[in-house]
PDB file of C-alpha atoms in Angstrom:
ATOM      1  CA  MET A 141       0.146  -0.037  -0.102  1.00 68.00           C
ATOM      2  CA  LEU A 142       1.508   3.724  -0.858  1.00 72.00           C
ATOM      3  CA  PRO A 143       2.202   5.822   2.232  1.00 76.00           C
ATOM      4  CA  ILE A 144      -0.769   8.318   1.069  1.00 83.00           C
ATOM      5  CA  ASP A 145      -2.853   5.197   0.849  1.00 81.00           C
ATOM      6  CA  ALA A 146      -2.416   4.098   4.336  1.00 82.00           C
ATOM      7  CA  ALA A 147      -2.607   7.998   5.344  1.00 85.00           C
ATOM      8  CA  ALA A 148      -6.289   7.828   3.725  1.00 85.00           C
ATOM      9  CA  HIS A 149      -7.190   4.823   5.859  1.00 84.00           C
ATOM     10  CA  SER A 150      -5.931   6.308   9.141  1.00 85.00           C
ATOM     11  CA  SER A 151      -7.637   9.982   8.366  1.00 87.00           C
ATOM     12  CA  ARG A 152      -9.855  11.654  10.781  1.00 88.00           C
ATOM     13  CA  TRP A 153     -11.983  12.009   7.842  1.00 89.00           C
ATOM     14  CA  ARG A 154     -12.412   8.348   6.578  1.00 85.00           C
ATOM     15  CA  ARG A 155     -15.531   8.002   7.875  1.00 86.00           C
ATOM     16  CA  ARG A 156     -16.858  11.035   6.283  1.00 89.00           C
ATOM     17  CA  HIS A 157     -18.780  10.498   2.991  1.00 89.00           C
ATOM     18  CA  PRO A 158     -16.642  11.016  -0.445  1.00 89.00           C
ATOM     19  CA  VAL A 159     -19.103  14.055  -1.454  1.00 91.00           C
ATOM     20  CA  ASP A 160     -18.300  15.746   2.091  1.00 91.00           C
ATOM     21  CA  LYS A 161     -14.641  15.719   0.975  1.00 92.00           C
ATOM     22  CA  ALA A 162     -14.949  16.591  -2.772  1.00 92.00           C
ATOM     23  CA  VAL A 163     -16.504  19.512  -2.334  1.00 94.00           C
ATOM     24  CA  LEU A 164     -13.940  20.813  -0.231  1.00 93.00           C
ATOM     25  CA  GLY A 165     -10.805  19.245  -1.910  1.00 92.00           C
ATOM     26  CA  LEU A 166     -12.039  19.466  -5.462  1.00 92.00           C
ATOM     27  CA  GLY A 167     -13.517  23.023  -4.497  1.00 94.00           C
ATOM     28  CA  LEU A 168     -10.165  24.608  -3.699  1.00 94.00           C
ATOM     29  CA  THR A 169      -8.634  23.040  -6.678  1.00 95.00           C
ATOM     30  CA  LEU A 170     -11.213  24.773  -9.041  1.00 94.00           C
ATOM     31  CA  LEU A 171     -10.853  27.832  -7.100  1.00 94.00           C
ATOM     32  CA  ALA A 172      -6.815  27.804  -7.816  1.00 93.00           C
ATOM     33  CA  ILE A 173      -7.670  27.347 -11.484  1.00 92.00           C
ATOM     34  CA  SER A 174      -9.927  29.729 -11.881  1.00 93.00           C
ATOM     35  CA  LEU A 175      -9.395  32.841  -9.642  1.00 91.00           C
ATOM     36  CA  PRO A 176      -6.602  35.493 -10.412  1.00 89.00           C
ATOM     37  CA  PRO A 177      -3.464  33.765  -8.971  1.00 87.00           C
ATOM     38  CA  TRP A 178      -2.563  36.704  -6.854  1.00 84.00           C
ATOM     39  CA  PRO A 179      -3.805  36.599  -4.249  1.00 87.00           C
ATOM     40  CA  GLY A 180      -6.430  34.112  -5.121  1.00 90.00           C
ATOM     41  CA  ALA A 181      -4.270  31.047  -5.800  1.00 91.00           C
ATOM     42  CA  ALA A 182      -2.215  32.273  -2.506  1.00 92.00           C
ATOM     43  CA  LEU A 183      -5.473  32.259  -0.544  1.00 93.00           C
ATOM     44  CA  VAL A 184      -6.060  28.768  -1.622  1.00 94.00           C
ATOM     45  CA  LEU A 185      -2.570  27.310  -0.772  1.00 94.00           C
ATOM     46  CA  LEU A 186      -2.709  28.980   2.488  1.00 94.00           C
ATOM     47  CA  SER A 187      -6.173  27.647   3.379  1.00 94.00           C
ATOM     48  CA  ALA A 188      -5.439  23.998   2.089  1.00 94.00           C
ATOM     49  CA  LEU A 189      -2.155  23.795   3.990  1.00 93.00           C
ATOM     50  CA  VAL A 190      -4.349  24.523   7.365  1.00 94.00           C
ATOM     51  CA  VAL A 191      -6.750  22.213   6.710  1.00 93.00           C
ATOM     52  CA  LEU A 192      -4.460  19.412   5.699  1.00 92.00           C
ATOM     53  CA  LEU A 193      -2.482  19.962   8.550  1.00 93.00           C
ATOM     54  CA  GLY A 194      -5.237  20.991  10.935  1.00 91.00           C
ATOM     55  CA  PRO A 195      -8.633  19.577  11.142  1.00 91.00           C
ATOM     56  CA  ALA A 196      -7.675  16.820   8.477  1.00 90.00           C
ATOM     57  CA  GLY A 197      -4.747  15.700  10.653  1.00 88.00           C
ATOM     58  CA  VAL A 198      -2.112  15.014   7.688  1.00 90.00           C
ATOM     59  CA  PRO A 199       1.276  14.486   9.203  1.00 89.00           C
ATOM     60  CA  GLY A 200       3.388  17.203   7.625  1.00 90.00           C
ATOM     61  CA  ARG A 201       6.516  14.762   7.024  1.00 91.00           C
ATOM     62  CA  ARG A 202       3.936  12.724   5.062  1.00 90.00           C
ATOM     63  CA  LEU A 203       2.629  15.583   3.522  1.00 91.00           C
ATOM     64  CA  TRP A 204       5.577  16.761   2.217  1.00 93.00           C
ATOM     65  CA  ARG A 205       6.633  13.697   0.636  1.00 91.00           C
ATOM     66  CA  ALA A 206       3.426  13.359  -1.138  1.00 91.00           C
ATOM     67  CA  TYR A 207       3.733  17.093  -2.087  1.00 93.00           C
ATOM     68  CA  ARG A 208       7.102  17.387  -3.526  1.00 93.00           C
ATOM     69  CA  VAL A 209       6.480  15.103  -6.424  1.00 91.00           C
ATOM     70  CA  PRO A 210       3.923  17.194  -8.121  1.00 91.00           C
ATOM     71  CA  LEU A 211       5.572  20.677  -6.866  1.00 93.00           C
ATOM     72  CA  GLY A 212       8.911  19.253  -8.823  1.00 94.00           C
ATOM     73  CA  PHE A 213       6.385  19.408 -12.146  1.00 93.00           C
ATOM     74  CA  CYS A 214       5.273  22.731 -11.121  1.00 93.00           C
ATOM     75  CA  VAL A 215       8.883  24.172 -10.483  1.00 93.00           C
ATOM     76  CA  THR A 216       9.685  22.301 -13.933  1.00 93.00           C
ATOM     77  CA  GLY A 217       6.652  23.811 -16.121  1.00 91.00           C
ATOM     78  CA  ALA A 218       7.006  27.372 -14.568  1.00 90.00           C
ATOM     79  CA  LEU A 219      11.166  27.772 -15.357  1.00 91.00           C
ATOM     80  CA  THR A 220      10.145  27.389 -19.019  1.00 90.00           C
ATOM     81  CA  LEU A 221       8.341  30.211 -19.010  1.00 89.00           C
ATOM     82  CA  LEU A 222      11.380  32.751 -17.924  1.00 89.00           C
ATOM     83  CA  VAL A 223      12.884  32.168 -21.289  1.00 85.00           C
ATOM     84  CA  GLN A 224      11.941  32.582 -25.003  1.00 83.00           C
ATOM     85  CA  VAL A 225      12.867  31.095 -28.198  1.00 81.00           C
ATOM     86  CA  GLY A 226      13.755  33.237 -30.967  1.00 76.00           C
ATOM     87  CA  GLY A 227      13.173  37.021 -31.404  1.00 73.00           C
ATOM     88  CA  PRO A 228      15.661  40.071 -31.026  1.00 74.00           C
ATOM     89  CA  GLY A 229      17.180  39.057 -28.051  1.00 71.00           C
ATOM     90  CA  GLY A 230      18.894  35.644 -29.797  1.00 74.00           C
ATOM     91  CA  PHE A 231      17.822  32.059 -30.186  1.00 76.00           C
ATOM     92  CA  VAL A 232      17.350  31.917 -26.390  1.00 77.00           C
ATOM     93  CA  SER A 233      17.091  34.452 -24.205  1.00 80.00           C
ATOM     94  CA  LEU A 234      14.851  35.952 -21.103  1.00 81.00           C
ATOM     95  CA  ALA A 235      11.390  36.260 -21.353  1.00 80.00           C
ATOM     96  CA  ALA A 236      10.174  39.874 -20.656  1.00 81.00           C
ATOM     97  CA  ASP A 237       7.335  38.907 -18.556  1.00 85.00           C
ATOM     98  CA  GLY A 238       8.711  35.379 -17.889  1.00 84.00           C
ATOM     99  CA  PRO A 239       8.936  35.989 -14.106  1.00 88.00           C
ATOM    100  CA  VAL A 240       5.532  37.123 -13.413  1.00 90.00           C
ATOM    101  CA  ARG A 241       3.887  33.977 -16.025  1.00 91.00           C
ATOM    102  CA  ALA A 242       6.102  31.826 -14.156  1.00 91.00           C
ATOM    103  CA  GLY A 243       5.118  32.958 -10.492  1.00 92.00           C
ATOM    104  CA  GLU A 244       1.575  32.794 -11.449  1.00 91.00           C
ATOM    105  CA  LEU A 245       1.641  29.593 -13.040  1.00 92.00           C
ATOM    106  CA  LEU A 246       3.351  28.265  -9.766  1.00 93.00           C
ATOM    107  CA  LEU A 247       0.777  29.629  -7.440  1.00 92.00           C
ATOM    108  CA  ARG A 248      -2.022  27.961  -9.456  1.00 93.00           C
ATOM    109  CA  THR A 249      -0.334  24.994  -9.659  1.00 94.00           C
ATOM    110  CA  SER A 250       0.719  24.359  -6.237  1.00 94.00           C
ATOM    111  CA  ALA A 251      -2.186  25.501  -4.659  1.00 94.00           C
ATOM    112  CA  ALA A 252      -4.456  22.933  -7.079  1.00 94.00           C
ATOM    113  CA  SER A 253      -1.946  20.002  -6.175  1.00 94.00           C
ATOM    114  CA  LEU A 254      -2.829  20.673  -2.433  1.00 93.00           C
ATOM    115  CA  GLY A 255      -6.797  20.941  -3.116  1.00 93.00           C
ATOM    116  CA  VAL A 256      -6.028  17.267  -4.786  1.00 93.00           C
ATOM    117  CA  LEU A 257      -3.953  16.142  -2.183  1.00 93.00           C
ATOM    118  CA  LEU A 258      -6.593  16.954   0.579  1.00 93.00           C
ATOM    119  CA  PHE A 259      -9.048  14.916  -1.458  1.00 92.00           C
ATOM    120  CA  ALA A 260      -6.551  11.840  -1.473  1.00 91.00           C
ATOM    121  CA  PHE A 261      -4.908  12.006   1.931  1.00 92.00           C
ATOM    122  CA  THR A 262      -8.856  11.716   3.180  1.00 91.00           C
ATOM    123  CA  THR A 263     -10.628   9.585   0.647  1.00 89.00           C
ATOM    124  CA  PRO A 264      -9.291   6.107   0.145  1.00 86.00           C
ATOM    125  CA  MET A 265      -9.706   4.749  -3.167  1.00 83.00           C
ATOM    126  CA  SER A 266     -11.726   1.632  -1.986  1.00 79.00           C
ATOM    127  CA  ASP A 267     -14.514   3.766  -0.781  1.00 82.00           C
ATOM    128  CA  LEU A 268     -14.487   6.171  -3.928  1.00 83.00           C
ATOM    129  CA  LEU A 269     -14.407   3.510  -6.537  1.00 81.00           C
ATOM    130  CA  PRO A 270     -17.808   1.223  -5.673  1.00 80.00           C
ATOM    131  CA  ARG A 271     -20.106   4.521  -5.057  1.00 82.00           C
ATOM    132  CA  LEU A 272     -19.094   5.792  -8.694  1.00 83.00           C
ATOM    133  CA  VAL A 273     -21.492   3.279  -9.960  1.00 80.00           C
ATOM    134  CA  ARG A 274     -24.402   5.166  -7.996  1.00 78.00           C
ATOM    135  CA  ALA A 275     -22.888   8.494 -10.098  1.00 78.00           C
ATOM    136  CA  GLY A 276     -23.588   6.923 -13.132  1.00 80.00           C
ATOM    137  CA  ILE A 277     -20.257   5.166 -14.375  1.00 82.00           C
ATOM    138  CA  PRO A 278     -20.556   2.299 -16.166  1.00 83.00           C
ATOM    139  CA  ALA A 279     -20.062  -1.173 -13.777  1.00 81.00           C
ATOM    140  CA  PRO A 280     -17.769  -2.189 -16.067  1.00 81.00           C
ATOM    141  CA  VAL A 281     -15.350   0.872 -15.859  1.00 84.00           C
ATOM    142  CA  VAL A 282     -15.750   0.650 -12.345  1.00 83.00           C
ATOM    143  CA  ASP A 283     -14.802  -3.002 -12.316  1.00 82.00           C
ATOM    144  CA  VAL A 284     -11.351  -2.747 -14.205  1.00 83.00           C
ATOM    145  CA  ALA A 285     -10.237   0.374 -12.058  1.00 84.00           C
ATOM    146  CA  LEU A 286     -10.930  -1.735  -8.714  1.00 82.00           C
ATOM    147  CA  VAL A 287      -8.735  -4.535 -10.567  1.00 83.00           C
ATOM    148  CA  THR A 288      -6.163  -2.401 -11.196  1.00 84.00           C
ATOM    149  CA  TYR A 289      -5.907  -0.524  -8.042  1.00 83.00           C
ATOM    150  CA  ARG A 290      -5.789  -3.630  -6.292  1.00 80.00           C
ATOM    151  CA  MET A 291      -2.899  -5.484  -8.907  1.00 83.00           C
ATOM    152  CA  SER A 292      -0.946  -2.237  -8.861  1.00 83.00           C
ATOM    153  CA  PHE A 293      -0.088  -2.577  -5.234  1.00 81.00           C
ATOM    154  CA  LEU A 294       0.566  -6.484  -5.778  1.00 82.00           C
ATOM    155  CA  LEU A 295       2.858  -5.396  -8.735  1.00 85.00           C
ATOM    156  CA  LEU A 296       4.489  -3.012  -6.890  1.00 85.00           C
ATOM    157  CA  ASP A 297       4.999  -5.270  -3.751  1.00 85.00           C
ATOM    158  CA  SER A 298       6.620  -8.237  -6.508  1.00 86.00           C
ATOM    159  CA  VAL A 299       8.890  -5.288  -7.905  1.00 88.00           C
ATOM    160  CA  ARG A 300       9.862  -4.811  -4.014  1.00 88.00           C
ATOM    161  CA  ARG A 301      11.048  -8.195  -3.663  1.00 89.00           C
ATOM    162  CA  ILE A 302      13.000  -8.565  -6.695  1.00 89.00           C
ATOM    163  CA  ARG A 303      14.677  -5.732  -5.800  1.00 89.00           C
ATOM    164  CA  GLU A 304      15.644  -6.925  -2.791  1.00 90.00           C
ATOM    165  CA  ALA A 305      16.983 -10.281  -4.091  1.00 90.00           C
ATOM    166  CA  GLN A 306      18.997  -8.631  -6.583  1.00 89.00           C
ATOM    167  CA  ALA A 307      20.564  -6.699  -3.655  1.00 89.00           C
ATOM    168  CA  ALA A 308      21.175  -9.587  -1.753  1.00 89.00           C
ATOM    169  CA  ARG A 309      23.031 -11.341  -4.564  1.00 86.00           C
ATOM    170  CA  LEU A 310      25.219  -8.315  -5.401  1.00 84.00           C
ATOM    171  CA  GLY A 311      23.159  -7.155  -8.398  1.00 82.00           C
ATOM    172  CA  HIS A 312      23.858  -3.444  -8.056  1.00 82.00           C
ATOM    173  CA  THR A 313      27.483  -3.131  -7.228  1.00 84.00           C
ATOM    174  CA  GLY A 314      28.193  -1.524 -10.859  1.00 85.00           C
ATOM    175  CA  ARG A 315      27.069  -0.121 -13.894  1.00 87.00           C
ATOM    176  CA  ALA A 316      27.023  -3.311 -15.814  1.00 88.00           C
ATOM    177  CA  ALA A 317      24.962  -5.539 -13.128  1.00 87.00           C
ATOM    178  CA  GLU A 318      22.876  -2.421 -12.718  1.00 89.00           C
ATOM    179  CA  TRP A 319      21.678  -2.948 -16.430  1.00 91.00           C
ATOM    180  CA  ARG A 320      21.213  -6.433 -16.125  1.00 90.00           C
ATOM    181  CA  SER A 321      19.470  -6.458 -12.968  1.00 90.00           C
ATOM    182  CA  LEU A 322      17.142  -3.992 -14.304  1.00 90.00           C
ATOM    183  CA  ALA A 323      16.435  -6.220 -17.458  1.00 92.00           C
ATOM    184  CA  GLY A 324      15.614  -9.088 -15.415  1.00 91.00           C
ATOM    185  CA  LEU A 325      13.318  -6.727 -12.954  1.00 90.00           C
ATOM    186  CA  GLY A 326      11.441  -5.749 -16.050  1.00 90.00           C
ATOM    187  CA  ALA A 327      11.268  -9.479 -17.570  1.00 91.00           C
ATOM    188  CA  THR A 328      10.162 -10.871 -14.183  1.00 90.00           C
ATOM    189  CA  ALA A 329       7.978  -8.034 -13.481  1.00 88.00           C
ATOM    190  CA  PHE A 330       5.697  -8.638 -16.500  1.00 88.00           C
ATOM    191  CA  VAL A 331       5.557 -12.251 -16.171  1.00 90.00           C
ATOM    192  CA  ARG A 332       4.239 -12.284 -12.735  1.00 87.00           C
ATOM    193  CA  ALA A 333       1.621  -9.333 -13.912  1.00 86.00           C
ATOM    194  CA  PHE A 334       0.598 -11.917 -16.623  1.00 87.00           C
ATOM    195  CA  ASP A 335       0.475 -14.877 -14.381  1.00 88.00           C
ATOM    196  CA  ARG A 336      -1.583 -12.783 -11.266  1.00 85.00           C
ATOM    197  CA  ALA A 337      -4.067 -11.406 -14.181  1.00 85.00           C
ATOM    198  CA  THR A 338      -4.590 -14.724 -15.377  1.00 88.00           C
ATOM    199  CA  ARG A 339      -5.102 -16.130 -12.155  1.00 88.00           C
ATOM    200  CA  LEU A 340      -7.191 -13.524 -10.843  1.00 84.00           C
ATOM    201  CA  GLN A 341      -9.438 -14.020 -14.013  1.00 84.00           C
ATOM    202  CA  ALA A 342      -9.962 -17.812 -12.918  1.00 88.00           C
ATOM    203  CA  GLY A 343     -11.008 -16.754  -9.683  1.00 86.00           C
ATOM    204  CA  LEU A 344     -13.432 -14.570 -10.883  1.00 81.00           C
ATOM    205  CA  ALA A 345     -14.806 -16.923 -13.232  1.00 83.00           C
ATOM    206  CA  GLY A 346     -14.765 -19.952 -10.388  1.00 85.00           C
ATOM    207  CA  ARG A 347     -16.854 -17.454  -8.170  1.00 80.00           C
ATOM    208  CA  GLY A 348     -19.308 -16.850 -10.809  1.00 79.00           C
ATOM    209  CA  TYR A 349     -18.564 -13.583 -11.753  1.00 77.00           C
ATOM    210  CA  ASP A 350     -21.561 -12.153 -13.901  1.00 75.00           C
ATOM    211  CA  GLY A 351     -20.074  -8.534 -14.967  1.00 71.00           C
ATOM    212  CA  THR A 352     -20.511  -6.850 -11.394  1.00 73.00           C
ATOM    213  CA  LEU A 353     -17.844  -7.195  -8.878  1.00 73.00           C
ATOM    214  CA  ARG A 354     -19.599  -6.624  -5.363  1.00 75.00           C
ATOM    215  CA  VAL A 355     -17.755  -5.214  -2.885  1.00 75.00           C
ATOM    216  CA  LEU A 356     -18.759  -4.115   0.851  1.00 75.00           C
ATOM    217  CA  VAL A 357     -18.635  -0.446   0.945  1.00 76.00           C
ATOM    218  CA  PRO A 358     -18.683   1.490   4.794  1.00 76.00           C
ATOM    219  CA  GLU A 359     -22.316   3.199   5.229  1.00 80.00           C
ATOM    220  CA  ALA A 360     -21.802   7.108   5.374  1.00 80.00           C
ATOM    221  CA  ARG A 361     -24.418  10.012   4.913  1.00 86.00           C
ATOM    222  CA  VAL A 362     -23.710  13.111   3.433  1.00 89.00           C
ATOM    223  CA  SER A 363     -23.177  15.611   6.086  1.00 91.00           C
ATOM    224  CA  VAL A 364     -25.098  18.816   5.302  1.00 93.00           C
ATOM    225  CA  ARG A 365     -23.145  20.683   7.910  1.00 93.00           C
ATOM    226  CA  PHE A 366     -19.751  19.943   6.474  1.00 93.00           C
ATOM    227  CA  THR A 367     -20.730  20.617   3.184  1.00 94.00           C
ATOM    228  CA  ALA A 368     -22.420  23.890   4.135  1.00 95.00           C
ATOM    229  CA  ALA A 369     -19.093  24.835   5.963  1.00 94.00           C
ATOM    230  CA  SER A 370     -17.148  23.609   2.939  1.00 94.00           C
ATOM    231  CA  CYS A 371     -19.328  25.977   0.293  1.00 95.00           C
ATOM    232  CA  ALA A 372     -19.346  28.535   2.973  1.00 95.00           C
ATOM    233  CA  LEU A 373     -15.019  28.505   2.714  1.00 94.00           C
ATOM    234  CA  LEU A 374     -15.019  28.636  -0.797  1.00 94.00           C
ATOM    235  CA  ALA A 375     -17.344  31.414  -1.006  1.00 95.00           C
ATOM    236  CA  MET A 376     -15.550  33.433   1.539  1.00 95.00           C
ATOM    237  CA  LEU A 377     -11.775  32.787  -0.470  1.00 94.00           C
ATOM    238  CA  ALA A 378     -13.613  33.998  -3.584  1.00 94.00           C
ATOM    239  CA  ALA A 379     -15.001  37.048  -2.284  1.00 94.00           C
ATOM    240  CA  LEU A 380     -11.723  37.975  -0.531  1.00 92.00           C
ATOM    241  CA  THR A 381      -9.790  37.344  -3.295  1.00 91.00           C
ATOM    242  CA  PHE A 382     -11.789  39.894  -5.308  1.00 89.00           C
ATOM    243  CA  VAL A 383     -11.586  42.474  -2.359  1.00 90.00           C
ATOM    244  CA  LEU A 384      -7.898  42.242  -2.272  1.00 87.00           C
ATOM    245  CA  GLU A 385      -7.139  42.041  -5.778  1.00 79.00           C
ATOM    246  CA  ARG A 386      -7.148  45.806  -6.421  1.00 77.00           C
ATOM    247  CA  PRO A 387      -5.139  46.943  -3.379  1.00 74.00           C
ATOM    248  CA  LEU A 388      -2.492  44.081  -3.562  1.00 71.00           C
ATOM    249  CA  THR A 389      -1.846  44.732  -7.406  1.00 68.00           C
TER     250      THR A 389
END
């Protein structure tokens, strides 16, 4: 199980309905994309951090480990706006408005990433996917997503075991050994994944699979109070952005 999935299963909001958390987390993401980056995205980023570290109870170190990956993509994308190709300045030169555009893009994307992480850190996929059928998603599509979700953990566990076995046999002592181990890892992981998929298909057929996977879903109700508080927070952030936009700009 990935750390973010383990955190979602032990979250304080684990028993809340996914709709409650979707309104808050995805609402913050939508605000980060649609509001002016300054001060809108900055306010969304700060609010998401407060909610994640406060009411949601996500440990700061675990949040940073998950956040640094999308943040790296955000920084990489923003850096490309600092330069321009062609023009009077030469083949490659600094863009005139590059720092402003890079800062705006970094604010938007980093704030939107925190909104998505808020939903991911509080909602296990095992609670979300079965409920998608009630939202109108075709059952076969949800079944494929459920099986893929489960198979991904089995495949990651197999890769970890193979790498440990290769390390125990001095398979990472040199560049040539690294390449041989990498090739062996890819081949073995493919064979094991194919074998597990075949066994999974045989198991489902043996249990009378009729096109629908039936799983137990924890009972939860949409909290009107929580959803109303989330909408109030989102509305306050939008109003505060438009009030502060002119003075701060």
